[in-house]
Coordinates of C-alpha atoms in Angstrom, one line a residue:
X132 CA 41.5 -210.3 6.8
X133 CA 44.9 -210.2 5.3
X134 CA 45.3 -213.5 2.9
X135 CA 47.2 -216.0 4.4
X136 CA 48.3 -217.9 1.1
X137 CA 50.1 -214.8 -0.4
X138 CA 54.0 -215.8 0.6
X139 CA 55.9 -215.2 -2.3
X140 CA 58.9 -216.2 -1.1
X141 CA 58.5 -219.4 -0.6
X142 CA 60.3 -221.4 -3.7
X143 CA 62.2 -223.4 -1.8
X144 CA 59.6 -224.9 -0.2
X145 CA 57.9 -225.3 -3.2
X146 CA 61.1 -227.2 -4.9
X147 CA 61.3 -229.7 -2.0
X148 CA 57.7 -230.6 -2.8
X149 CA 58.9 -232.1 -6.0
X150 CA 58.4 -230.7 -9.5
X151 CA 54.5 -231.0 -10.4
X152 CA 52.8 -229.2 -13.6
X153 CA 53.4 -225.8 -14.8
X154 CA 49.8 -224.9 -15.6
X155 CA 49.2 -225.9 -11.6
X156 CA 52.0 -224.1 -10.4
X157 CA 50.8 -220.8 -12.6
X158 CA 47.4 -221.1 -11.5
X159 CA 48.4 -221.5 -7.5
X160 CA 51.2 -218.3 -7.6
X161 CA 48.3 -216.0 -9.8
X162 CA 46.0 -217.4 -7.1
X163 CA 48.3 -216.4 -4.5
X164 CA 48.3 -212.9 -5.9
X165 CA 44.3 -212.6 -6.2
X166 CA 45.1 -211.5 -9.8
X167 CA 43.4 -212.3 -12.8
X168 CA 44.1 -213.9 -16.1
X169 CA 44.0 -210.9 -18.0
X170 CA 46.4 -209.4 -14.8
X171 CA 49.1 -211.7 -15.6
X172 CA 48.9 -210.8 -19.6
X173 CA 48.6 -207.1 -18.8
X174 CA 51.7 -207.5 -16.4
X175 CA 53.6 -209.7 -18.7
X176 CA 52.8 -207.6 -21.8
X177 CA 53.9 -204.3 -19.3
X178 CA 57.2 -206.1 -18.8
X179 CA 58.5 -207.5 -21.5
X180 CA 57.8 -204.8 -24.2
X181 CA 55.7 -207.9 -26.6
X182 CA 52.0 -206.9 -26.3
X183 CA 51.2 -210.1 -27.8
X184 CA 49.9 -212.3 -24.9
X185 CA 46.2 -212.4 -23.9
X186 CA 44.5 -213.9 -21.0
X187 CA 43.7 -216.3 -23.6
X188 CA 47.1 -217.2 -24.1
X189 CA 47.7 -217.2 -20.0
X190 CA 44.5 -219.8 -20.4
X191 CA 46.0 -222.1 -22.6
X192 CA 49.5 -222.1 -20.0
X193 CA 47.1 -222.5 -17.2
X194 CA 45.2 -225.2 -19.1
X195 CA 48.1 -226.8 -20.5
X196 CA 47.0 -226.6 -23.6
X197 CA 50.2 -225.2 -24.7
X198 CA 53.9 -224.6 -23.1
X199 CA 55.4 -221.5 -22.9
X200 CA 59.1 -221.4 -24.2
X201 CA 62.3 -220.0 -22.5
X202 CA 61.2 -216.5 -23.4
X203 CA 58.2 -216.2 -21.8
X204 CA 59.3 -218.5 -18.9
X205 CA 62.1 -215.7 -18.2
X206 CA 59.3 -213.0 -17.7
X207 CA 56.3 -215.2 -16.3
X208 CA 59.3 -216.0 -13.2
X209 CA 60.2 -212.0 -13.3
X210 CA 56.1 -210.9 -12.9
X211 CA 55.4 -213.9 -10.8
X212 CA 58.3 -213.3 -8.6
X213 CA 59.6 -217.0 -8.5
X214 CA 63.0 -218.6 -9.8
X215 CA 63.1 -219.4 -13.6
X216 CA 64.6 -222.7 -12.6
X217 CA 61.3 -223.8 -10.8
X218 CA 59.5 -222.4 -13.7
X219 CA 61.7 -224.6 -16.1
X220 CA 61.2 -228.0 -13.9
X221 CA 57.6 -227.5 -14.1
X222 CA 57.7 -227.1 -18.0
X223 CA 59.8 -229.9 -18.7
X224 CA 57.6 -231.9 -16.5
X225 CA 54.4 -231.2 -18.2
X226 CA 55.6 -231.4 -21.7
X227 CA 54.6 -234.9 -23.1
X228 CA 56.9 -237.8 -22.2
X229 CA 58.4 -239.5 -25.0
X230 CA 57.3 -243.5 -25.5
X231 CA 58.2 -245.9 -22.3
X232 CA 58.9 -242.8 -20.6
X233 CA 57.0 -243.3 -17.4
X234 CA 54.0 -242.6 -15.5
X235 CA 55.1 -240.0 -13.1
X236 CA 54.6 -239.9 -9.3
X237 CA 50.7 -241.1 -9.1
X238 CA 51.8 -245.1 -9.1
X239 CA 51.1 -245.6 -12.5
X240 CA 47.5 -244.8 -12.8
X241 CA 46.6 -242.2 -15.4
X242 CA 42.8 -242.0 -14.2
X243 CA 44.2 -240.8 -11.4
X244 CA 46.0 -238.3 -13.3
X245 CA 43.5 -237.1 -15.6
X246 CA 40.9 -237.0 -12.9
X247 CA 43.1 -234.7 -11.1
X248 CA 44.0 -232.5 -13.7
X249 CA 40.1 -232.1 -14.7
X250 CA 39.0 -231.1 -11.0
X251 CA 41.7 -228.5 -10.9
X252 CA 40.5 -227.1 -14.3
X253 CA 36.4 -227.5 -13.1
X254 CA 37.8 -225.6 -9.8
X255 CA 39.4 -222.7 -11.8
X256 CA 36.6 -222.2 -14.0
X257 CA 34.2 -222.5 -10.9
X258 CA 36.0 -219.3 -9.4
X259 CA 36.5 -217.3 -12.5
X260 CA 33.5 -218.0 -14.0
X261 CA 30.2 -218.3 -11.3
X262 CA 27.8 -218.8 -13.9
X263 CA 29.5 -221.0 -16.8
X264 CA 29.7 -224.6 -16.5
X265 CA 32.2 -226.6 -14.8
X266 CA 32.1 -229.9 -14.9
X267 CA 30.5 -232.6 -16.6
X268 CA 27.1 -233.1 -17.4
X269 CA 24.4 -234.1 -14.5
X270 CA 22.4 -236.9 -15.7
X271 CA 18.9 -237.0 -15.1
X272 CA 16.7 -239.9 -13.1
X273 CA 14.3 -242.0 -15.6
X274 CA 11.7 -243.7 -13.1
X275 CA 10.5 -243.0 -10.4
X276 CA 11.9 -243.5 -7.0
X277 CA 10.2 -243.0 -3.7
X278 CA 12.2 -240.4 -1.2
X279 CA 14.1 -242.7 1.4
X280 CA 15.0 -241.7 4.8
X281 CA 18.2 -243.4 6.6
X282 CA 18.7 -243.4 10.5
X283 CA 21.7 -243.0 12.2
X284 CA 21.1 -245.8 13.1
X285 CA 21.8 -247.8 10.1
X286 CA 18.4 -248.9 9.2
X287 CA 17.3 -247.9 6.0
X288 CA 13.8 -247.4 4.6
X289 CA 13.6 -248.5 1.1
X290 CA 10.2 -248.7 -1.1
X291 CA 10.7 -251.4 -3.9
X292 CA 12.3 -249.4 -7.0
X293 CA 10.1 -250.2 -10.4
X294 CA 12.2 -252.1 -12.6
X295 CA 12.1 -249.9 -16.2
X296 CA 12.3 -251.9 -19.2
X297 CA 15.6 -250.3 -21.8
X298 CA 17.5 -249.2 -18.8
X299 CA 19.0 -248.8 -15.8
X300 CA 17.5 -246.4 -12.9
X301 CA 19.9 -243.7 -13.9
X302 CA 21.7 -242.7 -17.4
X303 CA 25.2 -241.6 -18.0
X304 CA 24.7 -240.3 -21.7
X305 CA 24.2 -237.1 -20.2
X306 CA 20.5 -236.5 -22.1
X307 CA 18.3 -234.1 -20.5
X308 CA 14.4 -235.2 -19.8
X309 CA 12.0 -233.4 -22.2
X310 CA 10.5 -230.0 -21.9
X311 CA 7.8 -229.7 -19.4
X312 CA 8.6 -233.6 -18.0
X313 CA 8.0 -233.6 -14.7
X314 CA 11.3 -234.6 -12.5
X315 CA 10.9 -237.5 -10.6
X316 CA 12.1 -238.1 -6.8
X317 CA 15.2 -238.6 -5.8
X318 CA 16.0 -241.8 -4.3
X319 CA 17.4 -240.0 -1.0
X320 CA 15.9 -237.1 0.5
X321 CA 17.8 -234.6 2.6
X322 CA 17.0 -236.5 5.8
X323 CA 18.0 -239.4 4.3
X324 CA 21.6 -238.4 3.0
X325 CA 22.1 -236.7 7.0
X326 CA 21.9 -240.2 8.4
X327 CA 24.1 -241.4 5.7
X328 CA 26.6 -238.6 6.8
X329 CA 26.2 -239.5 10.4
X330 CA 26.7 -243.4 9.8
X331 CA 30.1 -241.9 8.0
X332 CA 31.0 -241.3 11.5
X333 CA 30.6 -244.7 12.6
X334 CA 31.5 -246.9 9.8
X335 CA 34.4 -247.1 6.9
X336 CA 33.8 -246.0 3.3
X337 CA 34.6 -248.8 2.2
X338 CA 31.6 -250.5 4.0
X339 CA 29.2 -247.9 4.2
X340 CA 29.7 -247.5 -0.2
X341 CA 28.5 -251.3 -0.3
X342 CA 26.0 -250.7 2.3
X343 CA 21.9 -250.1 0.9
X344 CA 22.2 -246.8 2.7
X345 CA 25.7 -246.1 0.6
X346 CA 24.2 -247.4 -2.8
X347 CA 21.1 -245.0 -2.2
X348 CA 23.6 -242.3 -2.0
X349 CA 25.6 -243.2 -5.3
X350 CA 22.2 -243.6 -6.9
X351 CA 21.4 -239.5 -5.6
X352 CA 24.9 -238.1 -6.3
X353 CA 24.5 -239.6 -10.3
X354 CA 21.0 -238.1 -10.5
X355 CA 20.1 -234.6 -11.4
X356 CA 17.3 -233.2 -12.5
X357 CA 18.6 -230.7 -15.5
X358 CA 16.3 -228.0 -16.6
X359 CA 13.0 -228.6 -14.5
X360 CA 13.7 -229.2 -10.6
X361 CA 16.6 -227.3 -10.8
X362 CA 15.5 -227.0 -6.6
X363 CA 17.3 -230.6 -6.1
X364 CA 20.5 -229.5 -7.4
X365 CA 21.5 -228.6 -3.6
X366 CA 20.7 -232.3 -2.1
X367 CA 22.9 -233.8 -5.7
X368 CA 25.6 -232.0 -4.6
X369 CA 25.4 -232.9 -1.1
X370 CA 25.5 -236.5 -2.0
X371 CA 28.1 -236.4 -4.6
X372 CA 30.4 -234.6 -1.7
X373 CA 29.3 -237.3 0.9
X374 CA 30.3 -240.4 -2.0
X375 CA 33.6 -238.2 -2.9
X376 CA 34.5 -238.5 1.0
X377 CA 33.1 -242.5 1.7
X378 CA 35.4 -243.0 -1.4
X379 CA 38.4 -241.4 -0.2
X380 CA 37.8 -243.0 2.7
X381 CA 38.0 -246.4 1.4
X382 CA 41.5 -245.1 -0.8
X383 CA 39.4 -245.2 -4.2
X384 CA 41.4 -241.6 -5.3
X385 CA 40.0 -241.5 -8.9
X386 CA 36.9 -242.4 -8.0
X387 CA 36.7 -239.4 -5.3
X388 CA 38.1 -237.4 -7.6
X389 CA 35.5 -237.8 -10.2
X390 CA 32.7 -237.8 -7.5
X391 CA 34.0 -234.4 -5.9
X392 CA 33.9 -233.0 -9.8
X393 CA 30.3 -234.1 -10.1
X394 CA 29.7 -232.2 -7.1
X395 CA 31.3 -228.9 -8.0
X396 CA 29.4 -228.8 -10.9
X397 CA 26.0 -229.6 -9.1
X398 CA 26.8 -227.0 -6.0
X399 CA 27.4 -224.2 -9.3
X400 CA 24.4 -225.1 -10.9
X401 CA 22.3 -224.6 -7.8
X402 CA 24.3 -221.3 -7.1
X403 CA 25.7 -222.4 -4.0
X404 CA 29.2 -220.6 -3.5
X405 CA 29.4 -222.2 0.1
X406 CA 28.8 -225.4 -0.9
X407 CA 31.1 -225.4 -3.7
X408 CA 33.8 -224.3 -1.8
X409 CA 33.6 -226.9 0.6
X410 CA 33.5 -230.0 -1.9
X411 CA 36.7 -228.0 -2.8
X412 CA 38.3 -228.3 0.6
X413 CA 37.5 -232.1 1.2
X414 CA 39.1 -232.7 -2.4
X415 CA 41.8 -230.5 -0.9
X416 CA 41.9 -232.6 2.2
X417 CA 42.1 -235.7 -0.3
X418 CA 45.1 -234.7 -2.4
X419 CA 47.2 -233.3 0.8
X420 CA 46.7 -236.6 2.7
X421 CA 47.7 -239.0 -0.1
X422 CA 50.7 -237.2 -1.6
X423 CA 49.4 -234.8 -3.3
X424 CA 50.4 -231.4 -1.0
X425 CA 50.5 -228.8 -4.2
X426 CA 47.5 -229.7 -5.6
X427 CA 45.6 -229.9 -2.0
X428 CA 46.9 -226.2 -1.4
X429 CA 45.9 -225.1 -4.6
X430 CA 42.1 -226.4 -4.4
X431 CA 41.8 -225.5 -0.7
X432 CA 43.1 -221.6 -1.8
X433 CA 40.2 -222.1 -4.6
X434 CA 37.6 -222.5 -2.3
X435 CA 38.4 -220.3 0.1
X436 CA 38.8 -217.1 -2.6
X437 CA 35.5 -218.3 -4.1
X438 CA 33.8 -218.0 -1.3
X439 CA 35.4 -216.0 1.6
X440 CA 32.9 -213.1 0.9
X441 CA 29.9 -215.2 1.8
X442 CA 30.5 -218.8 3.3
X443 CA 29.6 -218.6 7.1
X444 CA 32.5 -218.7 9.6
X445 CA 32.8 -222.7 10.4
X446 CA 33.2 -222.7 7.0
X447 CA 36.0 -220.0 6.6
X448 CA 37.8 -221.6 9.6
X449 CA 37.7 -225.0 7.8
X450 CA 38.9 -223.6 4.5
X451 CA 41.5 -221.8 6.4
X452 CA 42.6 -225.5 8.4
X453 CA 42.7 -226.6 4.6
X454 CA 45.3 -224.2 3.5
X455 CA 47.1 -224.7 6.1
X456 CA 47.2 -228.3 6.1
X457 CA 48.5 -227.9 2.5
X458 CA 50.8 -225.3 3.0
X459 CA 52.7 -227.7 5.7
X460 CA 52.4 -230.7 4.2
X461 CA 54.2 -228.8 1.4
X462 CA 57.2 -227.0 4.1
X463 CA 55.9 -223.9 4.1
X464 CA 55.6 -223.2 7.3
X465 CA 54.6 -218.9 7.0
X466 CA 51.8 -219.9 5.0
X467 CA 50.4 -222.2 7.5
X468 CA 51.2 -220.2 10.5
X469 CA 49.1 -217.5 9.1
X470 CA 46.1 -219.6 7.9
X471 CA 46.0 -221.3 11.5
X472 CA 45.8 -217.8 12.9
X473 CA 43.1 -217.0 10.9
X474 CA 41.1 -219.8 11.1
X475 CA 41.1 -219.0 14.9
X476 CA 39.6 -216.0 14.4
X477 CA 37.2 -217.3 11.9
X478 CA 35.9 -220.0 14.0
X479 CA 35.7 -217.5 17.4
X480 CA 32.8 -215.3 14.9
X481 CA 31.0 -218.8 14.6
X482 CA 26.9 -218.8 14.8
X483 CA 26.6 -222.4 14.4
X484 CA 22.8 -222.1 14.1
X485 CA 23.0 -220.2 11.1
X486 CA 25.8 -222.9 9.7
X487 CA 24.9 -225.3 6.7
X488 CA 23.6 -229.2 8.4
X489 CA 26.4 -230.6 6.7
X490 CA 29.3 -228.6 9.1
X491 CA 27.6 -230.3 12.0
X492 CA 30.7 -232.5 12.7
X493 CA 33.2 -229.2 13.1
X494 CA 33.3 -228.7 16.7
X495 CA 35.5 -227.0 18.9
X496 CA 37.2 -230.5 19.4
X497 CA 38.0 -231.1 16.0
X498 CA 39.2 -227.7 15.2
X499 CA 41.6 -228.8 18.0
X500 CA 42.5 -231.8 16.2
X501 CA 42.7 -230.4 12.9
X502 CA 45.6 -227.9 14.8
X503 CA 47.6 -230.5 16.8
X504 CA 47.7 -232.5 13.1
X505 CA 48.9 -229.2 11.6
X506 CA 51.4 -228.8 13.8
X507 CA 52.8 -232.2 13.8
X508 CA 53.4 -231.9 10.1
X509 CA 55.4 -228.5 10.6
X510 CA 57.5 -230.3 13.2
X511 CA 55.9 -228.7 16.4
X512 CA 55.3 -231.7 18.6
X513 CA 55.3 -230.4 21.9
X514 CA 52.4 -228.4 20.8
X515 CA 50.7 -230.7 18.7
X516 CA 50.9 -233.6 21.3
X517 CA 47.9 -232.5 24.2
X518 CA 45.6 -231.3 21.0
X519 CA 45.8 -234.9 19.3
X520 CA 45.5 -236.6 22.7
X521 CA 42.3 -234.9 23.6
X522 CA 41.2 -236.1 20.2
X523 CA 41.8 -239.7 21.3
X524 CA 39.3 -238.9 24.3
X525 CA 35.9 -239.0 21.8
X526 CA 34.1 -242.0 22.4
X527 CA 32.6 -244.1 18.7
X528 CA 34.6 -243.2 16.7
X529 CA 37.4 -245.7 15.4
X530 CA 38.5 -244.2 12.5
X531 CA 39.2 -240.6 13.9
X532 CA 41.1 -242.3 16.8
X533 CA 43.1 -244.2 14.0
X534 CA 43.5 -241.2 12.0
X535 CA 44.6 -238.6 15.1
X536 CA 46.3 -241.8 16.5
X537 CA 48.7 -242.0 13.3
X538 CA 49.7 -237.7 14.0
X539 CA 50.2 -238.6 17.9
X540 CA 52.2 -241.3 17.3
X541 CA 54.1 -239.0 14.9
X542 CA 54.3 -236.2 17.0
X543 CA 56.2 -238.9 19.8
X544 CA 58.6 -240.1 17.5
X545 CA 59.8 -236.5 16.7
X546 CA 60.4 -236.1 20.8
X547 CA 62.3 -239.3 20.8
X548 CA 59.2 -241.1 22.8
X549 CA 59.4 -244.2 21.0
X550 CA 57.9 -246.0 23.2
X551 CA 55.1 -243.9 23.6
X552 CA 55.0 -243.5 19.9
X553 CA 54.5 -247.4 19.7
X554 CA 51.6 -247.4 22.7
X555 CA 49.7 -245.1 20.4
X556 CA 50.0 -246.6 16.8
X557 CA 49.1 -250.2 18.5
X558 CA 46.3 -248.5 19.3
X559 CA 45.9 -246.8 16.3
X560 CA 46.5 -250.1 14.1
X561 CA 43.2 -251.4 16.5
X562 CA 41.3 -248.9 15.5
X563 CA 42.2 -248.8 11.9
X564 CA 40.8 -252.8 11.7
X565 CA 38.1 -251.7 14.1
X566 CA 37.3 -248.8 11.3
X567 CA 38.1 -250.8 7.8
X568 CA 39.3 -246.9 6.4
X569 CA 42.1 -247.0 4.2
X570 CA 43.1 -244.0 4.8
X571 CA 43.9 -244.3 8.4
X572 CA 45.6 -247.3 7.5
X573 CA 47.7 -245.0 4.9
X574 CA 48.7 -242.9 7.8
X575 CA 49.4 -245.1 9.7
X576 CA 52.2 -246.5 7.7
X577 CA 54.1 -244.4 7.4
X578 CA 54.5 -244.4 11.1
X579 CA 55.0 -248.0 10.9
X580 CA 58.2 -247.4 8.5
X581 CA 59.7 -245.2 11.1
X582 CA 59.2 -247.6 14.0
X583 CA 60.7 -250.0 12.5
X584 CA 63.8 -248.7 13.1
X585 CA 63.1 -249.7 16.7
X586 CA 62.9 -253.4 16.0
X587 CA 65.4 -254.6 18.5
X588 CA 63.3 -253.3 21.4
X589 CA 60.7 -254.8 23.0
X590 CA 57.9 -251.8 22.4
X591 CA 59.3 -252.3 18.9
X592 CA 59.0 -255.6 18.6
X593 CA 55.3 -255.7 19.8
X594 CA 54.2 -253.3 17.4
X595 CA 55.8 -255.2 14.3
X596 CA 54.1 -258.4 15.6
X597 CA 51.0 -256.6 16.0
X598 CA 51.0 -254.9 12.4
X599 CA 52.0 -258.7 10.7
X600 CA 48.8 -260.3 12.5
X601 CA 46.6 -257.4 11.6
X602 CA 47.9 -256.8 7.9
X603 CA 45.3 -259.7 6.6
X604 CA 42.7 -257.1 8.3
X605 CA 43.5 -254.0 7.2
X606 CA 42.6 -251.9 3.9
X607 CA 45.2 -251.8 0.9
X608 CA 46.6 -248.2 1.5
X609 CA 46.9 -246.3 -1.8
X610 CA 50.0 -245.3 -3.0
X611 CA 51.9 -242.7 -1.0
X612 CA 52.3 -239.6 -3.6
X613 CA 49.6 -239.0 -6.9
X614 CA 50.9 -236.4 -8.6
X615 CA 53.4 -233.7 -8.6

């Protein structure tokens, strides 16, 4: 399969997405190449005549750790094949800001910002390195705690939890049990965090995360079992993917961030390449929807080069949707034409018996869906608008009407339907209140800022009255770009 991501020529596109870090924007054109770190010091040792860089050195650049200067910028754009200029924006921009000199793009959080950068680094490491360590360290559970099953149903089967004198249920020093202890239960078992994935269909983040079912799932993703039980690893990660979605869900970005980075490291410590790669593409998902188009590109490319070779299909297909998701959200529309096509061949070579439990929800509808929202963001609207209606057609679930609804209404406003644009968010905004996600209600304004150009009509109006009497309802939205 030819790689989709490789489009070198592509600066432009990459300059209208705003200036971002330099040891991101490295990372993602070596990515692109499917070269090494010791490839880009060979190269740039080959080129300039120095041989005084290391993959060390291209480490520290990647890392941040260190800045190259105007020399080495001048040769990393001529063995990268990208304009020095971009090269320069990107340094200055990661160079440390001087005192009062701003937060950057993320709205003023740093935990955002830091949590970012530190699942970009896990994810590098988690490619180049299979068997090292990637993320923090997986506490360990200290009582016991009966297995728990949870229905899709939303009733939840909960033994009475042993109260432990000195301590909570869970640590987060990060001490391991003792050689030879015997690792208790985890507080969800894998039946229980598939209902909890199945009542994500049905219900917000921000509920389900303050439901019993939700706390039994923060309780599993915090808990590992270290040295002995290694076994449970698998069902850790799953949950600390399923909180890192809930919580994106509910707009909590640093929060998902962290929990998607707690994941990573659980999926490598099991072995799990598959798995890993998809906690990569739902963080990927994350950063493209809220601003973040770079560093969702980069971390869906991640995944999908870790684990092209032995992820099943669905999963390849999905990877693929991620990139080119990214890739459009970002203008570059050769990129994303190509990952589209490939994911269509991908997901024709589906088996989805032999598919992981937790791709259950990736159907031949959403695929759809996933493609009409991909081509509403590279400005195709006549072909984007029967894919996104069909996905209005699926009956339960709010927040995927909200979400789809928000593209639709997009995809009208870009015919000059107005009025049909209008229909569709109203509905939308419904189902956003209906849903309580924040980040429907994210994409969704964004439509609202373009409709309210149409104020002085009467579709117009009705959609701006409908938005001020539902406002009290709806989710705070984060903010609409994180980082560069």
């Amino acid at each position: 399969m030819p790689r989709p991501e490789h489009h070198p020529h592509d600066s432009a596109s990459r300059r209208r997405a705003g200036p971002g870090s330099l040891g991101t924007l490295l990372t993602e054109l070596r990515l692109a190449r499917g070269w090494s770190q010791l490839r880009v010091a060979e190269q740039l040792c080959a080129a300039s005549g120095v041989p005084t860089v290391s993959r060390h050195e291209v480490s520290r650049w990647e890392r941040q750790q260190r800045v190259p200067g105007k020399f080495w910028l001048n040769w990393l754009a001529a063995v990268l094949e990208v304009p020095v200029e971009e090269l320069a924006v990107a340094a200055a921009a990661s160079r440390p800001t001087t005192a009062g000199g701003g937060e950057g793009r993320d709205g003023g959080n740093p935990g955002v910002v830091r949590a970012r950068q530190e699942l970009l680094t896990s994810a590098h490491a988690w490619l180049t390195d299979p068997d090292g360590p990637v993320g923090p360290t997986i506490t360990i559970p200290v009582e016991p705690i009966r297995a728990t099953s949870v229905e899709p149903t939303g009733v939840v089967s909960v033994e009475p939890i042993r109260a432990v004198s000195g301590g909570p249920a869970w640590m987060d020093s990060g001490r391991s049990g003792r050689a030879g202890e015997q690792a208790p239960e985890l507080p969800l078992d894998a039946a229980g965090v598939a209902g909890v994935r199945r009542l994500d269909d049905l219900v917000g983040g921000e509920d389900l995360l303050s439901s019993p079912a939700g706390r039994l799932t923060l309780t599993t993703a915090r808990c590992a079992t270290g040295r002995p039980g290694r076994q449970a690893l698998p069902l850790v990660a799953e949950a600390a993917q399923l909180v890192g979605w809930l919580h994106t869900d509910a707009g909590k970005v640093g929060a998902a961030l962290r929990a998607y980075r707690l994941a990573l490291a659980a999926a490598a410590g099991a072995g799990d390449r598959s798995l890993g790669a998809h906690i990569l593409g739902s963080a990927s998902h994350l950063l493209s929807a809220f601003g973040d188009a770079r560093g969702g590109l980069l971390l869906a490319r991640t995944g999908y080069l870790g684990a092209r070779r032995t992820a099943p299909a669905g999963l390849r297909a999905l990877l693929l949707h991620r990139i080119a998701f990214g890739a459009a959200r970002c203008g570059r529309h050769r990129p994303a034409y190509a990952a589209l096509r490939a994911a269509e061949r991908a997901a024709g070579r589906r088996e989805p018996p032999r598919e992981p439990a937790w791709l259950y929800w990736l159907d031949e509808g959403e695929f759809a869906a996933m493609t009409g929202r991909c081509l509403a963001s590279l400005r195709r609207p006549l072909r984007a608008e029967p894919l996104l209606r069909a996905a209005l057609t699926r009956p339960g679930q709010p927040r995927t009407a909200a979400v789809y609804g928000a593209w639709l209404a997009r995809a009208y406003l870009d015919l000059g339907e107005w009025e049909r644009a209008a229909e569709v968010a109203d509905g939308a905004l419904l189902d956003t209140v209906r849903s309580g996600s924040a980040r429907a209600a994210a994409e969704l304004a964004g439509v609202g800022r373009r409709l309210a150009a149409y104020r002085t009509e009467p579709a117009g109006r009705r959609h701006a009255a409908l938005a001020a009497a539902a406002r009290r309802y709806l989710p705070a939205a984060p903010p609409a770009a994180l980082a560069g």
